[in-house]
């Protein structure tokens, strides 16, 4: 045999395959093509991961030390999320609770993300082929070439067949196919850029998840821009009508802010400053630090106040400046929303002061200290999600923008905040962070926010928006605390996760759900959750937390959300 049985049957792959099987079993016949595409993606990712880890043939990519490649988990997570959401919307369409437009929107998201993932997989396949080309015979080289080409052709046929049922017009279908293909091409370039720009900061699976998410997110922004600029012209068929749908004001505000912040380092980047800052003249260095800081904040302010709002007003017809709209939206329910802001700020200040002092003077394990922030996420987000979900959506975007701005300031060492922010963040990092890029707080925030954002519109599963808060704030925290203090039986000889910790995490989430469901029913939610399905979702996400060596804050909420939608 080419591979031993041990790498074929490790815990992470077994849990991921069970997760995919659960999604595929739940598919209605109308989503057959999507199921075939996800199956092909899963098989391709599994084969590439096994070969990559058994032969170390992807050593040219500088990935995070100590982590497995995570190719299978990274390749199937986002497509599975999109497919689970489509299953949910198909139920709604059959009962006349939603229109065909929303299903087609998520269909485009599914094919865009799956094409991104398949494109990256083909890139990895070619990289493995090139790394050991000397030791291969001509037969093996031809076999690899034919297998890769056959995979692309089969996926293309499945994708084309699915789009043909959605777009009978041949020209429109060709344009949409090209649009989806562009997502794949951009993804294959972007992941190479991320892994080379941020070496040793992520595994391949983590980088793949980020790549597919960024391409989908900013592809949506580009689609909205093109659709708005072209208007009713025939060439507007380049993008789907999903980009012309009426959206809430919150979505373009968050997108514009994030785009502006990501553009800021590109505009600001000047290598000559680094040479000046490394000189021995302290007085000249201080002068250039101040000058550099002033230019940075000027660029940041101009992009945030002028450039980003201009794009927001282009894609959405705001009556006023977007920032004035935010103020007006906040004061539309001043007692509730301002009270919530005061509550958040008080909790953040008290927690930061308390935990930072503990991290400097105490012997408490850092992993336990980090879990306090998971509990803080529950205290912050749970009440807001129940009573003020729209305001929480906006607050998540604002928090993500603040995190991104602070990380840019920390990485670039912008005076006077760069060094203090760097020292503060270093007090909470673990082996999955690096001094170059700290991502744990991003993954925690996005892990809580993404299920909420993806539950907008029709949602017949009341617990789905709570997937991140439950899995990270309660399940992951209890698993870590109980496992660290009382765990004896380990899942594997080399791993640190214990059976006691996993059991505590699963039990705590089920207990939280038993309290949350009656509370949601009292606020007007119509409960459709089935306890058997809920038990399956909680157990699978708990086992994934136990077995995965990836950044679990990023993957577990998405897997839990997907299973709740089925």
Coordinates of C-alpha atoms in Angstrom, one line a residue:
X1 CA 0.0 0.0 0.0
X2 CA 1.1 3.5 -0.7
X3 CA 0.0 4.8 2.7
X4 CA -0.1 3.2 6.1
X5 CA -3.4 2.9 7.9
X6 CA -2.4 5.2 10.8
X7 CA -2.5 8.5 8.8
X8 CA -5.7 7.4 7.0
X9 CA -7.6 7.0 10.3
X10 CA -6.5 9.8 12.5
X11 CA -9.1 11.5 14.7
X12 CA -9.4 14.8 12.9
X13 CA -10.0 13.3 9.5
X14 CA -12.6 10.8 10.9
X15 CA -14.6 13.7 12.5
X16 CA -14.4 15.8 9.3
X17 CA -15.6 12.9 7.2
X18 CA -18.4 12.3 9.5
X19 CA -19.3 16.0 9.3
X20 CA -19.4 15.9 5.5
X21 CA -21.4 12.7 5.5
X22 CA -24.0 14.3 7.8
X23 CA -24.3 17.2 5.3
X24 CA -24.5 15.0 2.3
X25 CA -27.2 12.7 3.9
X26 CA -29.3 15.8 4.5
X27 CA -29.2 16.9 0.9
X28 CA -32.5 17.2 -1.1
X29 CA -32.5 15.9 -4.6
X30 CA -32.4 19.5 -6.0
X31 CA -28.9 19.9 -4.6
X32 CA -27.5 16.7 -6.1
X33 CA -24.9 18.6 -8.2
X34 CA -23.7 20.5 -5.1
X35 CA -23.3 17.3 -3.2
X36 CA -21.3 15.7 -6.0
X37 CA -19.0 18.8 -6.0
X38 CA -18.5 18.7 -2.3
X39 CA -17.7 14.9 -2.4
X40 CA -15.1 15.5 -5.1
X41 CA -13.6 18.3 -3.1
X42 CA -13.5 16.1 0.0
X43 CA -11.8 13.2 -1.8
X44 CA -9.3 15.5 -3.5
X45 CA -8.4 17.2 -0.2
X46 CA -8.1 13.9 1.7
X47 CA -5.7 12.4 -0.9
X48 CA -3.6 15.5 -1.0
X49 CA -3.4 15.9 2.8
X50 CA -2.4 12.2 3.2
X51 CA 0.3 12.4 0.6
X52 CA 1.5 15.8 1.8
X53 CA 1.9 14.7 5.4
X54 CA 3.4 11.3 4.6
X55 CA 6.0 12.6 2.2
X56 CA 6.5 16.2 3.5
X57 CA 6.3 17.3 -0.1
X58 CA 4.9 20.8 0.7
X59 CA 8.0 21.9 2.7
X60 CA 8.4 24.9 0.5
X61 CA 5.4 26.5 2.2
X62 CA 6.5 27.9 5.6
X63 CA 3.6 26.9 7.8
X64 CA 3.0 27.2 11.5
X65 CA 5.3 24.9 13.5
X66 CA 3.6 22.0 15.3
X67 CA 0.4 22.1 13.3
X68 CA -0.8 19.5 10.9
X69 CA -1.4 20.6 7.3
X70 CA -5.2 20.8 7.9
X71 CA -5.8 20.7 4.1
X72 CA -9.0 18.6 4.4
X73 CA -10.6 20.7 7.1
X74 CA -9.6 23.9 5.4
X75 CA -10.9 22.8 2.0
X76 CA -14.3 21.6 3.0
X77 CA -15.4 24.0 5.8
X78 CA -16.7 27.0 3.8
X79 CA -18.3 25.0 1.0
X80 CA -20.0 22.8 3.6
X81 CA -21.3 25.9 5.4
X82 CA -22.7 27.3 2.2
X83 CA -24.3 24.0 1.3
X84 CA -25.8 23.7 4.8
X85 CA -27.3 27.1 4.4
X86 CA -28.8 26.1 1.1
X87 CA -30.4 23.1 2.6
X88 CA -32.0 25.4 5.2
X89 CA -33.2 27.8 2.5
X90 CA -34.6 24.9 0.3
X91 CA -36.8 23.9 3.3
X92 CA -38.0 27.5 3.5
X93 CA -38.6 27.7 -0.3
X94 CA -40.8 24.6 -0.2
X95 CA -42.9 26.2 2.5
X96 CA -43.0 29.6 0.7
X97 CA -41.1 31.4 3.5
X98 CA -38.3 32.7 1.1
X99 CA -37.8 33.4 -2.5
X100 CA -35.7 31.8 -5.2
X101 CA -33.4 34.8 -5.2
X102 CA -31.9 34.0 -1.8
X103 CA -31.2 30.4 -2.8
X104 CA -29.5 31.5 -5.9
X105 CA -27.4 33.9 -3.9
X106 CA -26.1 31.2 -1.7
X107 CA -25.7 28.9 -4.7
X108 CA -23.2 31.4 -6.1
X109 CA -21.5 31.6 -2.8
X110 CA -21.1 27.8 -2.7
X111 CA -19.6 27.6 -6.2
X112 CA -17.3 30.5 -5.6
X113 CA -15.9 29.1 -2.3
X114 CA -15.7 25.5 -3.7
X115 CA -13.9 26.8 -6.8
X116 CA -11.5 28.7 -4.6
X117 CA -10.7 25.6 -2.5
X118 CA -10.4 23.3 -5.6
X119 CA -8.0 25.8 -7.2
X120 CA -5.8 25.9 -4.2
X121 CA -5.9 22.1 -4.0
X122 CA -4.7 21.9 -7.6
X123 CA -1.9 24.4 -6.7
X124 CA -0.8 22.1 -3.9
X125 CA -1.1 19.1 -6.1
X126 CA 1.2 20.7 -8.7
X127 CA 3.6 21.8 -5.9
X128 CA 3.9 18.3 -4.6
X129 CA 4.5 17.0 -8.2
X130 CA 7.3 19.6 -8.8
X131 CA 9.0 18.9 -5.4
X132 CA 9.7 15.2 -6.2
X133 CA 9.8 15.3 -10.0
X134 CA 13.3 13.9 -10.0
X135 CA 12.4 10.7 -8.3
X136 CA 9.3 10.1 -10.5
X137 CA 9.1 7.9 -13.6
X138 CA 7.5 9.2 -16.8
X139 CA 4.5 6.9 -16.0
X140 CA 4.0 8.5 -12.6
X141 CA 4.3 12.1 -14.0
X142 CA 1.7 11.3 -16.7
X143 CA -0.6 9.6 -14.1
X144 CA -0.5 12.7 -11.9
X145 CA -1.1 15.0 -14.8
X146 CA -4.1 13.0 -16.0
X147 CA -5.6 12.7 -12.5
X148 CA -5.3 16.4 -11.9
X149 CA -6.8 17.2 -15.3
X150 CA -9.6 14.6 -14.8
X151 CA -10.5 16.2 -11.4
X152 CA -10.7 19.6 -13.0
X153 CA -12.9 18.4 -15.9
X154 CA -15.2 16.5 -13.6
X155 CA -15.7 19.4 -11.3
X156 CA -16.2 21.7 -14.3
X157 CA -19.0 19.4 -15.7
X158 CA -20.7 19.3 -12.4
X159 CA -20.5 23.1 -11.9
X160 CA -21.7 23.7 -15.5
X161 CA -24.6 21.4 -15.1
X162 CA -25.7 23.1 -11.9
X163 CA -25.4 26.6 -13.4
X164 CA -27.3 25.5 -16.5
X165 CA -30.4 24.7 -14.3
X166 CA -30.1 28.1 -12.7
X167 CA -29.3 30.2 -15.8
X168 CA -31.0 28.9 -19.0
X169 CA -29.5 31.8 -21.0
X170 CA -26.2 30.6 -22.4
X171 CA -24.5 33.9 -22.5
X172 CA -25.5 34.7 -18.9
X173 CA -24.3 31.2 -17.8
X174 CA -21.0 31.7 -19.5
X175 CA -20.5 35.0 -17.8
X176 CA -21.3 33.6 -14.4
X177 CA -19.0 30.7 -15.0
X178 CA -16.2 33.1 -15.8
X179 CA -17.0 35.1 -12.7
X180 CA -16.7 32.0 -10.6
X181 CA -13.5 30.9 -12.3
X182 CA -12.0 34.3 -11.5
X183 CA -12.5 33.5 -7.8
X184 CA -10.5 30.4 -8.2
X185 CA -7.6 32.1 -10.0
X186 CA -7.4 34.9 -7.4
X187 CA -7.5 32.4 -4.6
X188 CA -4.5 30.4 -6.0
X189 CA -2.5 33.6 -6.1
X190 CA -3.6 35.0 -2.8
X191 CA -2.7 31.9 -0.7
X192 CA 0.8 32.0 -2.1
X193 CA 1.0 35.7 -1.2
X194 CA -0.3 35.1 2.4
X195 CA 2.0 32.1 3.1
X196 CA 5.1 34.0 1.8
X197 CA 4.2 37.4 3.4
X198 CA 3.3 35.8 6.8
X199 CA 5.6 32.8 7.2
X200 CA 5.0 30.4 10.0
X201 CA 1.8 32.2 11.0
X202 CA -0.8 29.6 9.8
X203 CA -1.1 26.0 8.6
X204 CA -2.1 25.4 5.0
X205 CA -5.7 24.6 6.1
X206 CA -6.0 27.9 8.0
X207 CA -4.5 29.9 5.2
X208 CA -7.0 28.1 2.8
X209 CA -10.0 29.1 5.0
X210 CA -8.8 32.7 5.2
X211 CA -8.1 32.8 1.4
X212 CA -11.5 31.5 0.4
X213 CA -13.2 33.8 2.9
X214 CA -11.4 36.9 1.7
X215 CA -11.9 36.1 -2.0
X216 CA -15.6 35.6 -1.4
X217 CA -16.0 38.7 0.8
X218 CA -14.2 41.1 -1.5
X219 CA -15.6 39.4 -4.6
X220 CA -19.0 40.3 -3.2
X221 CA -17.8 43.9 -2.8
X222 CA -16.5 44.1 -6.4
X223 CA -19.8 42.5 -7.6
X224 CA -21.8 45.2 -5.8
X225 CA -19.6 47.9 -7.2
X226 CA -19.9 46.7 -10.8
X227 CA -23.6 46.1 -10.6
X228 CA -24.2 49.6 -9.2
X229 CA -21.9 51.3 -11.8
X230 CA -23.3 49.4 -14.8
X231 CA -26.9 49.7 -13.6
X232 CA -29.4 48.3 -16.1
X233 CA -27.0 47.9 -19.0
X234 CA -26.8 44.4 -20.5
X235 CA -23.2 44.0 -19.5
X236 CA -24.4 44.0 -15.9
X237 CA -25.0 40.3 -16.4
X238 CA -21.4 39.8 -15.6
X239 CA -22.6 39.5 -12.0
X240 CA -25.6 37.9 -10.6
X241 CA -28.7 39.9 -9.5
X242 CA -27.6 39.0 -5.9
X243 CA -25.4 42.0 -6.1
X244 CA -28.3 44.2 -7.0
X245 CA -30.6 43.0 -4.1
X246 CA -31.6 45.4 -1.4
X247 CA -29.3 45.0 1.5
X248 CA -29.3 46.6 5.0
X249 CA -27.1 49.6 5.5
X250 CA -24.9 47.7 8.0
X251 CA -23.4 45.3 5.4
X252 CA -21.8 48.0 3.1
X253 CA -20.6 49.9 6.2
X254 CA -18.7 46.9 7.6
X255 CA -17.3 46.0 4.1
X256 CA -16.2 49.6 3.4
X257 CA -14.5 50.0 6.8
X258 CA -12.6 46.7 6.4
X259 CA -11.6 47.5 2.8
X260 CA -10.3 50.9 3.8
X261 CA -8.2 49.5 6.7
X262 CA -6.7 46.9 4.4
X263 CA -5.9 49.5 1.8
X264 CA -4.1 51.7 4.4
X265 CA -0.9 49.6 4.7
X266 CA -0.7 49.3 0.9
X267 CA -0.8 53.1 0.5
X268 CA 1.4 53.7 3.5
X269 CA 4.2 51.2 2.8
X270 CA 7.6 52.8 2.1
X271 CA 10.6 50.7 2.7
X272 CA 13.0 53.6 3.0
X273 CA 11.4 54.5 6.4
X274 CA 12.6 51.1 7.8
X275 CA 16.2 52.0 6.9
X276 CA 15.9 55.4 8.7
X277 CA 14.3 53.8 11.7
X278 CA 17.2 51.3 12.0
X279 CA 19.9 54.0 12.1
X280 CA 21.8 54.6 15.3
X281 CA 21.0 58.4 15.5
X282 CA 18.3 58.4 18.2
X283 CA 17.3 62.0 17.6
X284 CA 16.8 61.5 13.9
X285 CA 15.0 58.2 14.6
X286 CA 12.6 60.0 17.0
X287 CA 11.9 62.7 14.4
X288 CA 11.1 60.2 11.6
X289 CA 9.0 58.1 14.0
X290 CA 6.8 61.2 14.7
X291 CA 6.6 62.1 11.0
X292 CA 5.8 58.6 10.0
X293 CA 3.1 58.4 12.7
X294 CA 1.5 61.6 11.5
X295 CA 1.5 60.4 7.9
X296 CA 0.0 57.1 8.8
X297 CA -2.8 58.5 10.9
X298 CA -3.5 61.1 8.1
X299 CA -3.8 58.3 5.5
X300 CA -5.9 56.3 7.9
X301 CA -8.2 59.2 8.6
X302 CA -8.6 60.1 4.9
X303 CA -9.4 56.6 3.8
X304 CA -11.8 56.0 6.7
X305 CA -13.7 59.4 6.4
X306 CA -13.6 60.0 2.7
X307 CA -12.6 57.0 0.6
X308 CA -14.5 54.2 2.4
X309 CA -17.7 56.3 2.9
X310 CA -17.7 57.2 -0.8
X311 CA -17.8 53.6 -1.7
X312 CA -20.5 52.9 0.8
X313 CA -22.6 55.7 -0.7
X314 CA -22.0 54.3 -4.2
X315 CA -23.3 50.8 -3.5
X316 CA -26.1 51.9 -1.2
X317 CA -28.2 55.0 -1.3
X318 CA -27.6 56.6 2.1
X319 CA -29.5 59.7 2.9
X320 CA -26.6 61.1 4.9
X321 CA -22.9 60.4 5.4
X322 CA -22.6 56.7 6.6
X323 CA -21.1 57.8 9.9
X324 CA -24.0 60.1 10.6
X325 CA -26.3 57.1 9.8
X326 CA -24.5 55.1 12.4
X327 CA -25.1 57.8 15.0
X328 CA -28.7 58.1 14.0
X329 CA -29.1 54.3 14.2
X330 CA -27.6 54.2 17.6
X331 CA -29.8 57.0 19.0
X332 CA -33.0 55.5 17.4
X333 CA -33.2 53.4 20.6
X334 CA -31.0 55.4 22.9
X335 CA -31.8 53.7 26.2
X336 CA -31.2 50.2 25.0
X337 CA -28.2 50.8 22.7
X338 CA -26.4 53.4 24.7
X339 CA -26.8 51.2 27.9
X340 CA -25.4 48.3 25.9
X341 CA -22.4 50.4 24.9
X342 CA -21.8 51.4 28.5
X343 CA -22.1 47.8 29.6
X344 CA -19.6 46.6 26.9
X345 CA -17.0 49.4 27.7
X346 CA -17.2 48.7 31.4
X347 CA -16.8 45.0 31.0
X348 CA -13.9 45.5 28.6
X349 CA -12.0 47.9 30.8
X350 CA -12.5 45.9 33.9
X351 CA -11.5 42.6 32.2
X352 CA -8.4 44.1 30.5
X353 CA -7.1 45.7 33.6
X354 CA -7.7 42.6 35.7
X355 CA -6.4 40.0 33.3
X356 CA -3.4 41.9 32.2
X357 CA -2.2 42.4 35.7
X358 CA -2.8 38.7 36.4
X359 CA -0.8 37.8 33.3
X360 CA 2.2 39.8 34.5
X361 CA 2.3 38.8 38.2
X362 CA 0.6 35.4 38.5
X363 CA 1.5 31.9 37.7
X364 CA -1.9 31.1 36.2
X365 CA -1.5 29.1 33.0
X366 CA -1.9 31.3 29.9
X367 CA -4.3 28.9 28.3
X368 CA -6.7 29.4 31.3
X369 CA -6.2 33.1 31.2
X370 CA -7.2 33.2 27.5
X371 CA -10.4 31.3 28.3
X372 CA -11.5 34.1 30.5
X373 CA -11.9 36.2 27.3
X374 CA -14.1 33.4 25.9
X375 CA -16.4 33.7 28.9
X376 CA -16.3 37.5 28.5
X377 CA -17.5 37.0 25.0
X378 CA -20.6 35.2 26.4
X379 CA -21.3 38.0 28.8
X380 CA -21.0 40.6 26.1
X381 CA -22.7 39.0 23.1
X382 CA -25.4 36.8 24.5
X383 CA -27.7 39.5 25.9
X384 CA -27.2 41.7 22.8
X385 CA -27.9 38.8 20.4
X386 CA -31.2 38.1 22.2
X387 CA -32.5 41.7 22.5
X388 CA -30.5 43.8 20.0
X389 CA -29.3 41.6 17.1
X390 CA -29.0 44.4 14.5
X391 CA -27.0 46.6 16.8
X392 CA -24.8 43.7 17.6
X393 CA -24.1 43.2 13.9
X394 CA -22.9 46.7 13.6
X395 CA -20.8 46.4 16.8
X396 CA -19.1 43.3 15.5
X397 CA -18.0 45.3 12.4
X398 CA -16.8 48.1 14.6
X399 CA -14.8 45.8 16.9
X400 CA -13.3 44.0 13.9
X401 CA -12.2 47.3 12.4
X402 CA -10.6 48.4 15.7
X403 CA -8.8 45.0 16.0
X404 CA -7.5 45.4 12.5
X405 CA -6.3 49.0 13.0
X406 CA -4.5 48.0 16.2
X407 CA -2.8 45.0 14.6
X408 CA -1.6 47.3 11.7
X409 CA -0.3 49.8 14.3
X410 CA 1.4 46.9 16.2
X411 CA 3.0 45.3 13.2
X412 CA 4.2 48.6 11.8
X413 CA 5.2 49.9 15.3
X414 CA 3.4 53.2 14.8
X415 CA 4.4 55.7 17.4
X416 CA 3.2 56.1 20.2
X417 CA 0.8 53.1 20.3
X418 CA 2.8 50.5 18.5
X419 CA 5.1 49.3 21.3
X420 CA 2.5 49.4 24.1
X421 CA 0.0 47.4 22.0
X422 CA 2.7 44.9 21.1
X423 CA 3.6 44.4 24.8
X424 CA 0.0 44.0 25.8
X425 CA -0.9 41.5 23.1
X426 CA 2.2 39.5 23.9
X427 CA 0.8 38.8 27.4
X428 CA -1.9 36.6 25.9
X429 CA -0.3 34.8 22.9
X430 CA 0.2 31.1 22.7
X431 CA 1.9 28.6 20.3
X432 CA -0.6 29.4 17.5
X433 CA 0.4 33.1 17.4
X434 CA 3.7 34.6 16.3
X435 CA 5.2 37.9 17.1
X436 CA 4.8 38.9 13.5
X437 CA 1.0 38.3 13.4
X438 CA -1.3 37.7 16.3
X439 CA -4.6 36.2 15.2
X440 CA -6.3 34.6 18.2
X441 CA -8.5 37.7 19.0
X442 CA -9.5 37.9 15.4
X443 CA -10.6 34.2 15.3
X444 CA -12.5 34.6 18.6
X445 CA -14.4 37.6 17.3
X446 CA -15.1 36.2 13.9
X447 CA -16.0 32.8 15.4
X448 CA -18.8 34.5 17.3
X449 CA -19.8 37.0 14.5
X450 CA -19.9 34.8 11.4
X451 CA -22.8 32.5 12.5
X452 CA -24.8 35.7 13.4
X453 CA -24.0 37.4 10.1
X454 CA -24.8 34.2 8.1
X455 CA -28.2 33.8 9.9
X456 CA -29.5 37.1 8.6
X457 CA -32.6 36.8 6.5
X458 CA -34.6 33.6 6.8
X459 CA -33.6 31.3 9.7
X460 CA -35.7 28.5 11.1
X461 CA -33.0 27.3 13.5
X462 CA -33.0 29.7 16.5
X463 CA -29.8 28.3 17.9
X464 CA -27.8 28.8 14.7
X465 CA -26.8 32.4 15.4
X466 CA -25.6 31.3 18.8
X467 CA -23.2 28.7 17.3
X468 CA -20.0 30.7 17.9
X469 CA -21.0 31.9 21.4
X470 CA -22.0 28.4 22.5
X471 CA -19.1 26.5 21.0
X472 CA -16.3 29.0 21.9
X473 CA -17.6 30.9 24.9
X474 CA -19.0 27.9 26.7
X475 CA -18.0 24.5 25.2
X476 CA -14.3 25.3 24.4
X477 CA -13.8 27.1 27.7
X478 CA -15.3 24.3 29.8
X479 CA -13.3 21.7 27.8
X480 CA -10.0 23.5 28.5
X481 CA -10.6 24.3 32.1
X482 CA -11.9 20.8 33.1
X483 CA -9.4 19.1 30.9
X484 CA -6.4 21.1 32.3
X485 CA -7.4 20.7 35.9
X486 CA -9.0 17.2 36.1
X487 CA -8.2 15.5 32.8
X488 CA -6.5 12.1 32.9
X489 CA -7.5 10.1 29.9
X490 CA -6.1 11.6 26.7
X491 CA -7.5 11.1 23.3
X492 CA -4.1 10.4 21.8
X493 CA -0.6 9.7 23.2
X494 CA 0.9 12.8 21.6
X495 CA -2.1 15.2 22.1
X496 CA -3.0 17.2 25.2
X497 CA -6.8 17.1 24.9
X498 CA -8.6 14.8 27.4
X499 CA -11.8 12.8 27.3
X500 CA -12.9 14.5 30.6
X501 CA -12.5 17.9 29.0
X502 CA -14.4 17.0 25.9
X503 CA -17.2 15.5 27.9
X504 CA -17.4 18.7 30.0
X505 CA -17.5 20.8 26.9
X506 CA -20.3 18.8 25.3
X507 CA -22.3 18.7 28.5
X508 CA -22.0 22.4 29.2
X509 CA -23.2 23.3 25.7
X510 CA -26.2 21.0 26.0
X511 CA -27.0 22.5 29.4
X512 CA -26.7 26.0 28.0
X513 CA -29.0 25.1 25.1
X514 CA -31.6 23.7 27.5
X515 CA -31.6 27.1 29.3
X516 CA -31.4 29.2 26.1
X517 CA -34.3 27.5 24.2
X518 CA -37.0 28.4 26.7
X519 CA -35.6 31.9 27.0
X520 CA -35.8 32.3 23.2
X521 CA -39.3 30.9 23.2
X522 CA -40.4 33.6 25.7
X523 CA -39.1 36.3 23.4
X524 CA -41.1 35.2 20.5
X525 CA -38.9 32.7 18.6
X526 CA -40.6 29.7 17.1
X527 CA -38.6 26.7 18.2
X528 CA -37.8 24.1 15.6
X529 CA -34.7 22.5 17.1
X530 CA -34.7 18.7 17.5
X531 CA -32.7 17.4 20.4
X532 CA -31.3 14.5 18.5
X533 CA -29.9 16.8 15.8
X534 CA -28.7 19.2 18.5
X535 CA -26.9 16.4 20.2
X536 CA -25.2 15.4 17.0
X537 CA -24.1 19.0 16.3
X538 CA -22.7 19.5 19.8
X539 CA -20.9 16.1 19.8
X540 CA -19.3 16.5 16.4
X541 CA -18.0 20.0 17.2
X542 CA -16.8 18.8 20.6
X543 CA -14.9 16.0 19.0
X544 CA -13.4 18.3 16.4
X545 CA -12.1 20.5 19.2
X546 CA -10.5 17.5 20.8
X547 CA -8.8 16.2 17.7
X548 CA -7.9 19.2 15.5
X549 CA -4.5 20.8 15.6
X550 CA -5.8 23.8 13.7
X551 CA -6.9 27.1 15.1
X552 CA -10.2 25.8 16.5
X553 CA -11.7 29.3 17.1
X554 CA -12.0 29.5 13.3
X555 CA -13.3 26.1 12.4
X556 CA -15.5 24.9 15.3
X557 CA -18.2 27.6 15.1
X558 CA -18.6 27.1 11.3
X559 CA -18.9 23.3 11.7
X560 CA -21.4 23.7 14.6
X561 CA -23.4 26.3 12.6
X562 CA -23.6 24.0 9.6
X563 CA -24.9 21.1 11.6
X564 CA -27.5 23.2 13.3
X565 CA -28.8 24.4 9.9
X566 CA -29.4 20.8 8.7

